[in-house]
Amino acid sequence: MAANSTFAQSSTKEKKWNFLTEVYMLFPNMNGETGIGNNLTVLVDANTGDIFSTLKLGGMLYLEANTKKWAITSDFVFMNLEKDITPTTLIPSGALGVDQYIWETAGLYRINHFLEVGVGGRLNHLAAGIEGERNVFPNETEAFSESQSKTFYDPVLITRLSTDIDDKWLFQFRGDLGGFGVGSDFTWQLQAYAGYRFTKVFQLTGGYRILGIDYDKGVDKQRFIFNMNEFGPVIRLGFNF
């Protein structure tokens, strides 16, 4: 009996991995500036309608493996878009094209039933092209076309708060900050979600996400600026295994 009891206790203590796959859609807004070289910086102020009207391609996928104590996550975002730039005195008209890849991986440790802390990193690839017309002295304009791309890695520190009601209603808040000059000068992110688990397998979640990137590296023609906040509502379709 004692041996059977010990075996039963050890079996219940075995770690069980759970897996979550989510495909999701961000309804993005962008606000900030991007620049190529020392003399070409443009303002960007795009809402969801602007971006979706010119969105060529986009994809977002989240994966998570977790136990009662540990979680390993992977988050992939890809967007290809074009947007008319905000006119300035120097550049009265033009367009911006951006290819953006973000792959984030992280490891989290659960301190108590609702709080997790962890570390991770975001691998960013940004490719931007700016073309249009600019004013030149005294009263003329000239066409221009510039492009630049950068790949960089941002380490991040993460906090995640999560809870549920009867394993049906799901609530989560996640924040991180990083960069620290390793990749970008500074990056930060906030995410807040509420959802409902319809079955053991399927869940639907909605919320809001804000990602800020402050990147300014290189000199002369190799300088690349991407100081941008990307934010908007999110809908996530999740599958538990």
mmCIF file of N, CA and C in Angstrom, residues 110 113-115 161-173 193-197 203:
data_model
loop_
_atom_site.group_PDB
_atom_site.id
_atom_site.type_symbol
_atom_site.label_atom_id
_atom_site.label_comp_id
_atom_site.label_asym_id
_atom_site.label_seq_id
_atom_site.Cartn_x
_atom_site.Cartn_y
_atom_site.Cartn_z
ATOM 1 N N ARG A 110 6.936 30.927 -13.204
ATOM 2 C CA ARG A 110 5.763 31.316 -12.427
ATOM 3 C C ARG A 110 6.123 31.431 -10.949
ATOM 4 N N HIS A 113 0.356 31.900 -8.425
ATOM 5 C CA HIS A 113 -0.668 31.425 -9.348
ATOM 6 C C HIS A 113 -1.016 32.440 -10.436
ATOM 7 N N PHE A 114 -0.637 33.718 -10.267
ATOM 8 C CA PHE A 114 -0.997 34.710 -11.287
ATOM 9 C C PHE A 114 0.192 35.477 -11.861
ATOM 10 N N LEU A 115 1.381 35.379 -11.264
ATOM 11 C CA LEU A 115 2.521 36.198 -11.667
ATOM 12 C C LEU A 115 3.655 35.359 -12.240
ATOM 13 N N LEU A 161 0.964 38.730 -16.038
ATOM 14 C CA LEU A 161 -0.073 38.452 -15.058
ATOM 15 C C LEU A 161 -1.222 37.735 -15.758
ATOM 16 N N SER A 162 -1.690 36.632 -15.183
ATOM 17 C CA SER A 162 -2.774 35.891 -15.830
ATOM 18 C C SER A 162 -3.622 35.192 -14.782
ATOM 19 N N THR A 163 -4.901 35.055 -15.087
ATOM 20 C CA THR A 163 -5.824 34.323 -14.236
ATOM 21 C C THR A 163 -7.008 33.868 -15.072
ATOM 22 N N ASP A 164 -7.883 33.072 -14.476
ATOM 23 C CA ASP A 164 -9.076 32.619 -15.190
ATOM 24 C C ASP A 164 -10.212 32.444 -14.202
ATOM 25 N N ILE A 165 -11.418 32.349 -14.702
ATOM 26 C CA ILE A 165 -12.600 32.060 -13.904
ATOM 27 C C ILE A 165 -13.181 30.745 -14.395
ATOM 28 N N ASP A 166 -13.132 29.728 -13.518
ATOM 29 C CA ASP A 166 -13.665 28.391 -13.837
ATOM 30 C C ASP A 166 -13.011 27.794 -15.078
ATOM 31 N N ASP A 167 -11.767 28.205 -15.355
ATOM 32 C CA ASP A 167 -11.044 27.702 -16.528
ATOM 33 C C ASP A 167 -11.780 28.010 -17.834
ATOM 34 N N LYS A 168 -12.650 29.022 -17.807
ATOM 35 C CA LYS A 168 -13.421 29.417 -18.984
ATOM 36 C C LYS A 168 -13.089 30.842 -19.419
ATOM 37 N N TRP A 169 -13.248 31.784 -18.472
ATOM 38 C CA TRP A 169 -12.924 33.174 -18.776
ATOM 39 C C TRP A 169 -11.448 33.412 -18.500
ATOM 40 N N LEU A 170 -10.740 33.938 -19.499
ATOM 41 C CA LEU A 170 -9.284 34.070 -19.433
ATOM 42 C C LEU A 170 -8.894 35.544 -19.434
ATOM 43 N N PHE A 171 -7.941 35.903 -18.575
ATOM 44 C CA PHE A 171 -7.477 37.279 -18.478
ATOM 45 C C PHE A 171 -5.950 37.287 -18.401
ATOM 46 N N GLN A 172 -5.342 38.207 -19.152
ATOM 47 C CA GLN A 172 -3.879 38.266 -19.168
ATOM 48 C C GLN A 172 -3.393 39.685 -19.431
ATOM 49 N N PHE A 173 -2.339 40.068 -18.711
ATOM 50 C CA PHE A 173 -1.632 41.323 -18.954
ATOM 51 C C PHE A 173 -0.151 40.999 -19.050
ATOM 52 N N TYR A 193 -5.397 41.222 -22.531
ATOM 53 C CA TYR A 193 -6.356 40.382 -23.227
ATOM 54 C C TYR A 193 -7.405 39.826 -22.270
ATOM 55 N N ALA A 194 -8.582 39.580 -22.825
ATOM 56 C CA ALA A 194 -9.641 38.836 -22.157
ATOM 57 C C ALA A 194 -10.219 37.863 -23.174
ATOM 58 N N GLY A 195 -10.518 36.643 -22.725
ATOM 59 C CA GLY A 195 -11.006 35.652 -23.676
ATOM 60 C C GLY A 195 -11.901 34.621 -23.043
ATOM 61 N N TYR A 196 -12.388 33.716 -23.885
ATOM 62 C CA TYR A 196 -13.286 32.656 -23.424
ATOM 63 C C TYR A 196 -12.862 31.337 -24.059
ATOM 64 N N ARG A 197 -12.765 30.287 -23.220
ATOM 65 C CA ARG A 197 -12.417 28.955 -23.714
ATOM 66 C C ARG A 197 -13.716 28.180 -23.939
ATOM 67 N N GLN A 203 -10.211 28.371 -28.010
ATOM 68 C CA GLN A 203 -10.478 29.588 -27.250
ATOM 69 C C GLN A 203 -10.387 30.795 -28.170
#
